[in-house]
């Protein structure tokens, strides 16, 4: 009935979709197994892609030849570049997506990808021959053979949904949990654990009073995620809205605490520290009298609204009563209540950097099965697992990314070397080389490597080469051309920038915080014509590289130094209290573990990249 596949991908969420597409596009024959063909790439939680650090990951996926960025561009309803008031290392693209169109577009892409087949059924186990995986077993008892298997099960492994005192099995609302697989993996020697996540109520947008909220429109000049020319920025956008909880809301929510599965012990799994439920917020931050709520439309042609910031597992009547006290929600109609979900995961220290398991050869884990949270983190793991499964089957060298090369490298290094006992979420603060890992240069960092693997296509590679060459030429020209004081001082004074007293190169002017490439165009018609020859991404790239040249060079030197200091010894009796810049959690973990080397210290959960950088400087002295 089935041919023997090269790779079987179990689960068609964000990790599974990227894994299947990557392996198939590189030439492997792939079977994508899912419990429901209608929920491929389902946005189970908020209808958005990107955000702080996550947006950088989506751009890296795109630079490597993955699909998440392209599909986001084709289905988004709003685009915002977050943290524009900060330096470019912090700029993070975020898109509000059309939930239904996102799923539809991913399915369309996969169905039109040669080498991808589909099977709709629960996978209850893997097939093995000694320490090698040889396929999967389905709920119907079918055995499907393959050379490699990638598990991307999301929240479905023994999923248990909680709403107040009610609990029932499910991978997400309306869908049954996956059973059997965890038990088999444990019998093979794997360690498993439980984690918890949650989601807020969905409501009827027609019942909301938007005049009681703050409007949050998209950017005036919206960008996009993909570096390819095949997608274009939005011409029109939908607004999101902001409102706040208040003491009345908090008081009502507290009436349900005794029935809350979070507080009465029914939920055993660890929840996401950085995305707490609303009851957790008012319990942990009792001094605050309000919390922000983002009101997010779910698409172009739907009345459904996502209440971001109001994740909860309280009884549905308490949820509803509390919502009616939120400004703008006075007459709210609820489509479905929020809920918490517990699910099995496998501590990722059981994997190698390729995401292949150490116990079973050719078996890979990607996504929430590894303890992560978020579509973007999952998609990036799926991409890396798909690439490496194909490379191993074809006898090629594995593909891994260092911490200094990509946020994806930071993510996987953290998971493999530090592990996680709570849902892992990416932040810019986790990356010690974040100025090198900007969202604007992911193509310059990664596309050539992917092209050599055979994943990134030639048109993508040529676009990157053109951008790199034009950036180099523009930087060189700006470093050669000079202007006199009488040509530029009027403009400088208008920008509150000090006038020059002698002939000055344009690149030196551009290093000033108030000066941008657009200001250079005002100097003369010839300079304006010259600047106009370059695409906006080249202008931005040249400006960032010139403006932050010394900082970028310093991070590059630090990355080289960090590699050379991997084995730097730390004495067991070292007193970390002497270093005032360490985080409280980092200091506690360092005292507890007493690492023997800086490399070991960097792999301790709770010791941040910033702590390591501070230690490196201190020990270097």
Coordinates of C-alpha atoms in Angstrom, one line a residue:
X1 CA 0.0 0.0 0.0
X2 CA 2.8 2.4 0.8
X3 CA 6.2 2.8 -0.8
X4 CA 9.2 3.0 1.4
X5 CA 9.8 6.7 2.1
X6 CA 13.1 8.4 2.8
X7 CA 11.6 10.5 5.6
X8 CA 8.3 10.4 7.5
X9 CA 7.3 13.6 9.3
X10 CA 4.8 13.1 12.1
X11 CA 2.7 16.2 12.7
X12 CA 1.8 19.0 10.3
X13 CA 2.2 22.0 12.5
X14 CA 4.8 24.7 11.8
X15 CA 7.8 22.4 12.5
X16 CA 6.4 19.5 10.5
X17 CA 5.6 21.7 7.5
X18 CA 9.0 23.2 7.3
X19 CA 10.7 19.8 7.9
X20 CA 8.7 18.2 5.1
X21 CA 9.2 21.0 2.6
X22 CA 12.9 21.3 3.3
X23 CA 13.6 17.6 2.9
X24 CA 11.4 17.2 -0.1
X25 CA 12.9 20.3 -1.9
X26 CA 16.4 18.8 -1.3
X27 CA 15.3 15.6 -3.0
X28 CA 14.0 13.2 -0.3
X29 CA 10.8 11.3 -0.7
X30 CA 8.7 12.5 2.2
X31 CA 5.4 11.4 3.9
X32 CA 3.7 14.0 6.0
X33 CA 1.4 12.3 8.6
X34 CA -1.2 14.3 10.4
X35 CA -4.3 13.6 12.4
X36 CA -6.3 16.3 10.4
X37 CA -5.5 17.5 6.9
X38 CA -7.7 20.5 7.5
X39 CA -5.5 21.9 10.2
X40 CA -2.1 21.9 8.5
X41 CA 0.0 24.8 9.9
X42 CA -2.8 25.7 12.2
X43 CA -2.2 28.9 14.2
X44 CA -3.3 27.3 17.5
X45 CA -2.8 30.4 19.6
X46 CA -2.4 34.0 18.3
X47 CA -2.8 34.8 14.6
X48 CA 0.6 36.4 14.2
X49 CA 4.1 35.7 13.1
X50 CA 7.3 37.3 14.3
X51 CA 7.9 39.7 17.1
X52 CA 10.9 40.4 19.3
X53 CA 13.6 37.9 18.3
X54 CA 11.0 35.7 16.7
X55 CA 10.9 38.0 13.6
X56 CA 14.6 37.5 13.2
X57 CA 14.0 33.7 13.2
X58 CA 11.4 34.0 10.5
X59 CA 13.8 36.0 8.3
X60 CA 16.5 33.4 9.0
X61 CA 14.1 30.6 7.9
X62 CA 13.4 32.6 4.7
X63 CA 17.1 33.2 4.1
X64 CA 17.7 29.5 4.3
X65 CA 15.0 28.7 1.8
X66 CA 12.1 27.9 4.2
X67 CA 8.5 29.0 3.6
X68 CA 7.3 30.7 6.8
X69 CA 8.3 34.2 5.7
X70 CA 6.8 33.9 2.2
X71 CA 3.5 32.5 3.5
X72 CA 3.3 35.2 6.2
X73 CA 3.8 37.9 3.5
X74 CA 1.0 36.4 1.4
X75 CA -1.5 36.1 4.3
X76 CA -0.7 39.0 6.7
X77 CA -3.3 41.7 7.4
X78 CA -0.9 44.1 9.3
X79 CA 2.9 44.6 9.5
X80 CA 4.9 46.4 12.2
X81 CA 8.6 46.7 12.8
X82 CA 8.9 46.6 16.6
X83 CA 11.6 48.5 18.6
X84 CA 12.3 51.1 16.0
X85 CA 13.2 53.5 18.7
X86 CA 16.1 51.3 19.7
X87 CA 19.2 50.2 17.7
X88 CA 19.0 47.9 14.7
X89 CA 19.9 44.8 16.7
X90 CA 16.5 45.1 18.4
X91 CA 14.4 45.8 15.3
X92 CA 12.0 42.9 15.0
X93 CA 9.3 42.4 12.3
X94 CA 5.9 41.2 13.3
X95 CA 2.9 40.5 11.2
X96 CA -0.8 40.0 12.1
X97 CA -2.0 37.1 10.0
X98 CA -5.2 35.9 8.5
X99 CA -5.5 32.6 10.4
X100 CA -7.5 30.7 7.7
X101 CA -5.5 31.9 4.8
X102 CA -2.2 31.0 6.5
X103 CA -3.3 27.4 6.8
X104 CA -4.7 27.4 3.3
X105 CA -1.5 28.8 1.8
X106 CA 0.7 26.3 3.6
X107 CA -1.4 23.4 2.4
X108 CA -1.2 24.8 -1.1
X109 CA 2.6 25.0 -0.9
X110 CA 2.9 21.4 0.4
X111 CA 0.5 19.9 -2.1
X112 CA 2.5 21.5 -4.9
X113 CA 5.8 20.4 -3.6
X114 CA 7.1 17.3 -5.5
X115 CA 8.2 14.4 -3.3
X116 CA 5.6 15.2 -0.5
X117 CA 2.8 12.6 0.1
X118 CA 0.2 12.9 2.9
X119 CA -1.5 10.4 5.3
X120 CA -4.3 11.4 7.7
X121 CA -4.2 9.2 10.8
X122 CA -2.8 9.1 14.4
X123 CA 0.8 7.8 14.6
X124 CA 1.0 5.6 17.8
X125 CA 4.6 4.5 17.6
X126 CA 7.8 4.2 15.7
X127 CA 9.3 1.1 14.2
X128 CA 12.9 0.2 15.1
X129 CA 15.5 -2.3 14.3
X130 CA 18.0 -2.3 17.1
X131 CA 19.0 1.4 17.6
X132 CA 17.7 2.4 14.1
X133 CA 14.3 3.8 13.3
X134 CA 12.7 2.1 10.4
X135 CA 9.2 3.7 10.1
X136 CA 6.0 4.4 12.0
X137 CA 2.9 2.5 13.2
X138 CA -0.6 4.0 12.9
X139 CA -3.7 3.7 15.0
X140 CA -5.1 1.4 12.4
X141 CA -2.1 -0.9 12.9
X142 CA -0.5 0.0 9.5
X143 CA 3.2 0.0 9.3
X144 CA 4.8 2.5 7.0
X145 CA 8.5 2.2 6.4
X146 CA 11.1 4.9 6.1
X147 CA 14.8 5.5 6.5
X148 CA 14.3 8.4 8.9
X149 CA 11.5 9.8 11.1
X150 CA 11.0 13.4 12.3
X151 CA 8.6 13.8 15.3
X152 CA 6.9 17.2 15.5
X153 CA 3.9 16.4 17.7
X154 CA 3.2 19.9 19.2
X155 CA 0.9 19.8 22.2
X156 CA -0.8 16.5 21.1
X157 CA 1.2 14.0 23.1
X158 CA -1.2 12.9 25.8
X159 CA -2.7 16.4 25.7
X160 CA -5.0 17.3 28.5
X161 CA -7.2 20.4 28.3
X162 CA -8.3 22.3 31.5
X163 CA -11.2 24.8 31.9
X164 CA -11.9 25.4 35.5
X165 CA -12.6 22.1 37.2
X166 CA -13.3 20.4 33.8
X167 CA -10.6 18.5 32.1
X168 CA -10.6 16.3 29.0
X169 CA -8.1 14.9 26.5
X170 CA -7.2 16.9 23.5
X171 CA -4.3 18.3 21.5
X172 CA -6.2 21.5 21.1
X173 CA -9.8 22.5 21.3
X174 CA -12.0 20.2 19.2
X175 CA -9.2 17.7 18.4
X176 CA -8.2 14.5 20.2
X177 CA -4.9 13.9 21.8
X178 CA -2.2 11.6 20.4
X179 CA -1.6 8.5 22.6
X180 CA 0.9 5.6 22.6
X181 CA 4.0 7.4 21.3
X182 CA 5.2 8.8 24.6
X183 CA 4.9 5.4 26.4
X184 CA 6.9 3.7 23.6
X185 CA 9.6 6.3 23.6
X186 CA 10.0 6.0 27.4
X187 CA 10.2 2.2 27.1
X188 CA 13.1 2.7 24.6
X189 CA 14.9 4.8 27.3
X190 CA 13.9 8.4 26.6
X191 CA 13.1 10.7 29.5
X192 CA 9.9 12.6 29.2
X193 CA 8.2 15.4 31.1
X194 CA 5.1 17.6 31.2
X195 CA 4.6 21.2 30.1
X196 CA 1.7 23.5 30.0
X197 CA 0.6 26.3 27.8
X198 CA -2.7 28.2 27.4
X199 CA -4.8 30.3 25.1
X200 CA -7.4 33.1 25.7
X201 CA -11.0 33.3 24.8
X202 CA -12.1 34.1 21.2
X203 CA -14.9 36.7 20.9
X204 CA -17.3 38.2 18.4
X205 CA -15.7 41.4 17.0
X206 CA -19.2 42.9 16.4
X207 CA -19.9 43.0 20.1
X208 CA -16.9 45.1 20.9
X209 CA -16.8 48.9 21.4
X210 CA -13.6 50.0 19.7
X211 CA -14.2 53.6 20.6
X212 CA -13.3 52.6 24.2
X213 CA -9.9 51.3 23.1
X214 CA -6.7 52.6 21.7
X215 CA -6.1 51.9 18.0
X216 CA -2.9 50.2 17.0
X217 CA -2.4 50.6 13.2
X218 CA 0.3 49.0 11.1
X219 CA 3.4 50.8 9.9
X220 CA 2.9 53.7 7.5
X221 CA 5.5 52.1 5.2
X222 CA 5.0 48.4 5.9
X223 CA 7.8 45.9 5.3
X224 CA 7.7 42.2 4.8
X225 CA 9.6 39.0 5.8
X226 CA 10.8 37.4 2.6
X227 CA 13.9 38.6 0.9
X228 CA 12.5 37.4 -2.5
X229 CA 10.8 39.8 -4.9
X230 CA 7.9 37.4 -5.3
X231 CA 6.1 38.9 -2.3
X232 CA 5.1 42.5 -1.9
X233 CA 4.3 44.8 1.1
X234 CA 0.7 45.4 2.1
X235 CA -1.2 48.1 0.4
X236 CA -3.9 48.2 3.0
X237 CA -3.9 47.0 6.6
X238 CA -6.3 46.1 9.5
X239 CA -5.8 47.8 12.8
X240 CA -5.4 46.0 16.1
X241 CA -6.6 47.6 19.4
X242 CA -5.3 48.0 22.9
X243 CA -7.3 48.0 26.2
X244 CA -6.5 47.2 29.8
X245 CA -7.8 45.2 32.7
X246 CA -8.7 47.0 36.0
X247 CA -9.3 46.1 39.6
X248 CA -12.9 45.1 38.9
X249 CA -11.6 42.6 36.4
X250 CA -9.0 41.3 38.8
X251 CA -11.6 40.9 41.6
X252 CA -13.9 38.8 39.4
X253 CA -11.0 36.6 38.2
X254 CA -9.9 36.0 41.8
X255 CA -13.3 34.5 42.6
X256 CA -12.5 31.6 40.4
X257 CA -9.0 30.9 41.8
X258 CA -10.3 28.0 44.0
X259 CA -11.5 26.3 40.9
X260 CA -8.4 27.2 38.9
X261 CA -6.4 24.1 37.8
X262 CA -3.3 26.2 38.1
X263 CA -3.7 26.9 41.8
X264 CA -5.4 23.7 43.0
X265 CA -2.7 21.4 41.8
X266 CA -4.4 19.7 38.9
X267 CA -1.9 21.1 36.4
X268 CA 1.5 19.6 37.0
X269 CA 3.4 20.8 33.9
X270 CA 5.6 24.0 33.8
X271 CA 4.0 26.9 32.0
X272 CA 5.7 29.6 30.0
X273 CA 7.3 32.2 32.3
X274 CA 7.2 34.9 29.7
X275 CA 3.6 34.5 28.5
X276 CA 1.7 33.9 31.8
X277 CA -2.0 33.5 32.1
X278 CA -4.1 36.4 33.3
X279 CA -4.7 34.7 36.7
X280 CA -1.0 34.2 37.0
X281 CA -0.3 37.9 36.2
X282 CA -2.7 39.2 38.9
X283 CA -1.3 36.7 41.4
X284 CA 2.4 37.3 40.7
X285 CA 2.1 41.1 40.2
X286 CA -0.6 41.9 42.8
X287 CA 0.8 45.5 43.0
X288 CA -0.4 46.3 39.5
X289 CA -3.9 47.5 39.0
X290 CA -4.0 46.9 35.2
X291 CA -2.5 44.7 32.5
X292 CA -2.5 45.3 28.8
X293 CA -4.8 43.5 26.4
X294 CA -4.2 43.4 22.6
X295 CA -7.4 42.9 20.6
X296 CA -6.4 41.2 17.4
X297 CA -8.6 40.5 14.4
X298 CA -8.2 36.9 13.0
X299 CA -8.4 37.8 9.4
X300 CA -9.7 39.9 6.5
X301 CA -13.1 38.4 6.3
X302 CA -14.0 37.1 9.8
X303 CA -15.6 38.6 12.9
X304 CA -13.6 36.4 15.2
X305 CA -11.2 38.3 17.5
X306 CA -8.2 37.0 19.6
X307 CA -7.9 38.5 23.1
X308 CA -4.1 38.5 23.4
X309 CA -3.0 38.9 27.0
X310 CA -6.0 37.2 28.5
X311 CA -4.9 33.6 28.4
X312 CA -6.7 31.7 31.1
X313 CA -7.9 28.3 32.4
X314 CA -10.5 29.7 34.8
X315 CA -14.2 28.5 34.6
X316 CA -15.9 29.9 31.6
X317 CA -18.5 31.9 33.6
X318 CA -15.7 33.6 35.5
X319 CA -13.9 34.3 32.2
X320 CA -17.0 35.9 30.7
X321 CA -17.9 38.0 33.8
X322 CA -14.4 39.4 34.0
X323 CA -14.2 40.2 30.2
X324 CA -17.4 42.3 30.5
X325 CA -15.5 44.7 32.9
X326 CA -12.7 45.3 30.4
X327 CA -13.2 48.6 28.5
X328 CA -14.7 47.9 25.1
X329 CA -15.9 44.5 26.1
X330 CA -18.9 45.5 28.1
X331 CA -21.3 43.6 25.8
X332 CA -18.9 41.0 24.6
X333 CA -20.1 37.8 23.0
X334 CA -17.7 34.9 23.5
X335 CA -17.2 32.3 20.8
X336 CA -15.2 29.9 23.1
X337 CA -13.5 30.1 26.4
X338 CA -9.7 30.1 27.0
X339 CA -8.1 27.0 28.3
X340 CA -4.8 25.5 29.5
X341 CA -3.3 22.4 27.9
X342 CA -0.8 20.0 29.4
X343 CA 1.3 17.8 27.1
X344 CA 4.3 15.6 27.0
X345 CA 7.7 16.8 25.9
X346 CA 11.2 15.2 25.8
X347 CA 14.1 17.2 27.4
X348 CA 16.2 18.3 24.4
X349 CA 19.5 17.4 26.1
X350 CA 18.7 13.9 24.6
X351 CA 19.4 15.3 21.1
X352 CA 22.5 16.3 19.1
X353 CA 22.9 19.7 17.3
X354 CA 21.3 18.2 14.2
X355 CA 18.2 17.4 16.3
X356 CA 18.8 13.7 15.8
X357 CA 18.2 11.7 19.0
X358 CA 21.2 10.2 20.7
X359 CA 19.4 6.9 21.5
X360 CA 17.8 6.1 18.2
X361 CA 19.6 6.7 14.9
X362 CA 17.8 8.7 12.2
X363 CA 15.0 9.7 14.6
X364 CA 14.7 13.5 14.9
X365 CA 12.6 15.7 17.3
X366 CA 11.5 19.3 16.4
X367 CA 9.2 21.9 17.9
X368 CA 7.2 21.7 21.2
X369 CA 8.3 18.1 21.7
X370 CA 11.6 19.7 22.6
X371 CA 10.1 22.0 25.1
X372 CA 9.9 25.2 23.1
X373 CA 6.9 27.5 22.6
X374 CA 6.0 29.6 19.6
X375 CA 5.4 29.0 15.9
X376 CA 8.7 30.5 14.9
X377 CA 10.9 28.5 17.2
X378 CA 9.1 25.3 16.0
X379 CA 9.4 26.2 12.4
X380 CA 13.1 26.8 12.6
X381 CA 13.7 23.4 14.3
X382 CA 11.6 21.7 11.7
X383 CA 13.7 23.3 9.0
X384 CA 17.0 22.2 10.6
X385 CA 15.7 18.6 11.3
X386 CA 14.5 18.3 7.7
X387 CA 17.8 19.5 6.3
X388 CA 19.8 17.2 8.5
X389 CA 17.7 14.1 7.9
X390 CA 18.2 14.5 4.2
X391 CA 21.9 15.2 4.5
X392 CA 22.5 12.1 6.7
X393 CA 20.6 9.8 4.3
X394 CA 22.6 11.1 1.4
X395 CA 25.9 10.7 3.2
X396 CA 26.7 14.4 3.5
X397 CA 28.1 16.5 6.3
X398 CA 25.6 17.7 8.9
X399 CA 24.3 21.3 8.9
X400 CA 24.6 23.3 12.1
X401 CA 24.6 26.9 13.0
X402 CA 26.8 28.6 15.7
X403 CA 25.5 31.1 18.2
X404 CA 27.4 33.8 16.3
X405 CA 25.7 32.8 13.0
X406 CA 22.0 32.8 13.7
X407 CA 19.2 33.0 16.3
X408 CA 18.4 29.5 15.2
X409 CA 21.9 28.6 16.3
X410 CA 21.3 30.2 19.7
X411 CA 18.0 28.4 20.1
X412 CA 19.4 24.9 19.3
X413 CA 22.5 25.4 21.3
X414 CA 20.5 26.5 24.3
X415 CA 18.2 23.5 24.0
X416 CA 20.9 20.9 23.5
X417 CA 23.4 22.2 26.0
X418 CA 21.3 23.8 28.7
X419 CA 18.0 21.9 28.3
X420 CA 14.8 23.5 29.5
X421 CA 12.3 22.7 32.3
X422 CA 9.8 25.4 31.2
X423 CA 8.5 26.3 27.7
X424 CA 11.5 28.0 25.9
X425 CA 10.9 31.2 24.2
X426 CA 13.5 33.2 22.1
X427 CA 14.4 36.7 23.2
X428 CA 17.1 39.1 21.9
X429 CA 18.7 38.9 25.3
X430 CA 19.5 35.2 24.8
X431 CA 21.8 36.1 21.9
X432 CA 25.2 37.5 23.0
X433 CA 26.0 38.5 19.4
X434 CA 22.6 40.1 18.5
X435 CA 24.2 43.0 16.6
X436 CA 25.6 40.4 14.2
X437 CA 22.2 38.6 14.0
X438 CA 20.0 41.4 12.8
X439 CA 16.8 40.9 10.9
X440 CA 18.1 42.9 8.0
X441 CA 21.2 40.7 7.2
X442 CA 19.9 37.1 7.6
X443 CA 20.3 36.6 3.9
X444 CA 23.9 37.8 3.9
X445 CA 24.6 35.4 6.8
X446 CA 22.8 32.3 5.7
X447 CA 21.7 32.1 2.1
X448 CA 25.0 31.1 0.6
X449 CA 25.3 28.2 3.0
X450 CA 21.8 27.0 2.2
X451 CA 22.5 27.4 -1.6
X452 CA 25.5 25.2 -1.3
X453 CA 23.3 22.6 0.4
X454 CA 20.8 22.7 -2.5
X455 CA 17.9 24.2 -0.6
X456 CA 18.0 27.9 -1.3
X457 CA 17.3 28.3 -5.0
X458 CA 19.5 30.2 -7.5
X459 CA 17.3 33.3 -7.8
X460 CA 17.5 33.7 -4.0
X461 CA 21.2 33.3 -4.1
X462 CA 21.6 35.8 -6.9
X463 CA 19.5 38.4 -5.1
X464 CA 21.8 38.0 -2.0
X465 CA 25.0 38.4 -4.1
X466 CA 23.6 41.5 -5.8
X467 CA 22.7 43.0 -2.4
X468 CA 26.1 42.2 -0.9
X469 CA 28.0 43.7 -3.9
X470 CA 25.9 46.8 -4.1
X471 CA 26.3 47.3 -0.3
X472 CA 30.0 47.0 -0.6
X473 CA 30.2 49.4 -3.5
X474 CA 27.9 52.0 -1.7
X475 CA 30.0 51.8 1.5
X476 CA 33.2 52.3 -0.5
X477 CA 31.8 55.3 -2.5
X478 CA 30.5 56.9 0.7
X479 CA 33.9 56.5 2.2
X480 CA 35.6 58.2 -0.7
X481 CA 33.4 61.1 -1.4
X482 CA 33.7 64.3 0.8
X483 CA 31.7 67.4 1.2
X484 CA 32.7 70.9 2.3
X485 CA 31.3 72.8 5.3
X486 CA 29.3 75.2 3.1
X487 CA 27.6 72.3 1.4
X488 CA 26.3 70.6 4.5
X489 CA 26.2 72.8 7.6
X490 CA 22.8 74.2 7.0
X491 CA 21.4 70.7 6.9
X492 CA 23.4 69.6 10.0
X493 CA 22.1 72.5 12.0
X494 CA 18.6 71.7 11.0
X495 CA 19.1 68.2 12.4
X496 CA 20.6 69.5 15.6
X497 CA 24.0 68.0 14.6
X498 CA 27.2 69.9 15.1
X499 CA 28.5 71.7 11.9
X500 CA 31.8 70.6 10.3
X501 CA 34.8 72.8 10.0
X502 CA 36.7 71.0 7.2
X503 CA 36.1 68.7 4.3
X504 CA 34.4 65.5 5.6
X505 CA 33.7 62.1 4.1
X506 CA 30.0 61.2 3.7
X507 CA 30.6 58.0 5.6
X508 CA 31.8 60.0 8.7
X509 CA 28.6 62.1 8.5
X510 CA 26.5 58.9 8.3
X511 CA 28.1 57.7 11.6
X512 CA 26.2 60.5 13.4
X513 CA 23.0 59.3 15.1
X514 CA 20.9 62.1 13.6
X515 CA 22.1 61.5 10.0
X516 CA 20.6 58.9 7.6
X517 CA 21.1 58.1 3.9
X518 CA 17.9 60.1 3.1
X519 CA 19.6 63.2 4.5
X520 CA 22.6 62.7 2.2
X521 CA 20.3 63.1 -0.7
X522 CA 19.6 66.7 0.3
X523 CA 23.2 67.7 -0.2
X524 CA 23.2 68.0 -4.0
X525 CA 21.3 66.8 -7.0
X526 CA 24.2 64.6 -8.0
X527 CA 24.3 62.8 -4.6
X528 CA 20.5 62.5 -4.7
X529 CA 20.7 60.9 -8.1
X530 CA 23.4 58.5 -6.9
X531 CA 21.5 57.5 -3.7
X532 CA 18.4 56.9 -5.8
X533 CA 20.2 54.1 -7.8
X534 CA 20.2 51.8 -4.8
X535 CA 17.3 49.7 -3.4
X536 CA 16.1 50.5 0.1
X537 CA 17.5 47.3 1.6
X538 CA 21.0 48.2 0.3
X539 CA 20.8 51.7 1.7
X540 CA 19.7 50.4 5.1
X541 CA 22.5 47.8 5.1
X542 CA 25.2 50.3 4.1
X543 CA 24.0 52.7 6.8
X544 CA 23.9 50.1 9.5
X545 CA 27.3 48.8 8.6
X546 CA 28.9 52.3 8.5
X547 CA 27.1 53.6 11.7
X548 CA 27.8 50.5 13.8
X549 CA 31.2 49.5 12.3
X550 CA 33.2 49.6 15.5
X551 CA 30.5 47.7 17.5
X552 CA 30.1 45.1 14.8
X553 CA 33.8 44.5 14.7
X554 CA 33.9 44.2 18.4
X555 CA 31.2 41.5 18.4
X556 CA 33.0 39.6 15.7
X557 CA 36.2 39.7 17.8
X558 CA 34.2 38.6 20.8
X559 CA 32.7 35.7 19.0
X560 CA 36.2 34.5 17.9
X561 CA 37.5 35.0 21.5
X562 CA 34.5 33.1 22.9
X563 CA 35.4 30.1 20.8
X564 CA 39.0 30.3 21.9
X565 CA 37.9 30.6 25.6
X566 CA 35.6 27.6 25.5
X567 CA 38.0 25.7 27.8
X568 CA 39.0 28.5 30.1
X569 CA 39.3 27.1 33.6
X570 CA 37.2 28.4 36.5
X571 CA 38.4 27.5 40.0
X572 CA 35.8 25.6 42.2
X573 CA 36.1 28.2 45.0
X574 CA 35.6 31.2 42.6
X575 CA 33.4 33.8 44.4
X576 CA 30.8 35.0 41.9
X577 CA 29.6 37.7 44.4
X578 CA 32.6 39.7 43.3
X579 CA 31.1 40.2 39.9
X580 CA 28.2 42.7 40.4
X581 CA 26.9 42.6 36.8
X582 CA 25.7 39.0 37.0
X583 CA 22.0 38.3 37.0
X584 CA 20.6 37.0 40.3
X585 CA 19.5 33.7 38.7
X586 CA 22.9 33.3 36.9
X587 CA 24.8 33.9 40.2
X588 CA 22.6 31.3 42.0
X589 CA 23.1 28.7 39.3
X590 CA 26.9 29.2 39.1
X591 CA 27.3 28.8 42.8
X592 CA 25.1 25.7 42.8
X593 CA 26.8 23.9 39.8
X594 CA 30.4 25.3 40.2
X595 CA 31.3 24.9 36.6
X596 CA 34.9 23.9 35.8
X597 CA 35.2 25.9 32.6
X598 CA 33.6 28.9 30.9
X599 CA 32.2 26.5 28.3
X600 CA 30.4 24.5 30.9
X601 CA 29.1 27.7 32.5
X602 CA 27.6 28.7 29.2
X603 CA 25.5 25.6 29.1
X604 CA 23.9 26.0 32.5
X605 CA 20.2 26.7 32.4
X606 CA 19.5 30.1 33.9
X607 CA 23.0 31.5 33.1
X608 CA 22.3 34.0 30.3
X609 CA 24.6 35.0 27.4
X610 CA 25.0 38.3 29.1
X611 CA 26.3 36.6 32.2
X612 CA 28.8 34.6 30.1
X613 CA 30.0 37.8 28.4
X614 CA 30.6 39.4 31.8
X615 CA 32.4 36.4 33.1
X616 CA 34.5 36.3 29.9
X617 CA 35.6 39.9 30.4
X618 CA 36.3 39.3 34.1
X619 CA 38.3 36.1 33.6
X620 CA 40.1 37.6 30.6
X621 CA 41.5 40.3 32.9

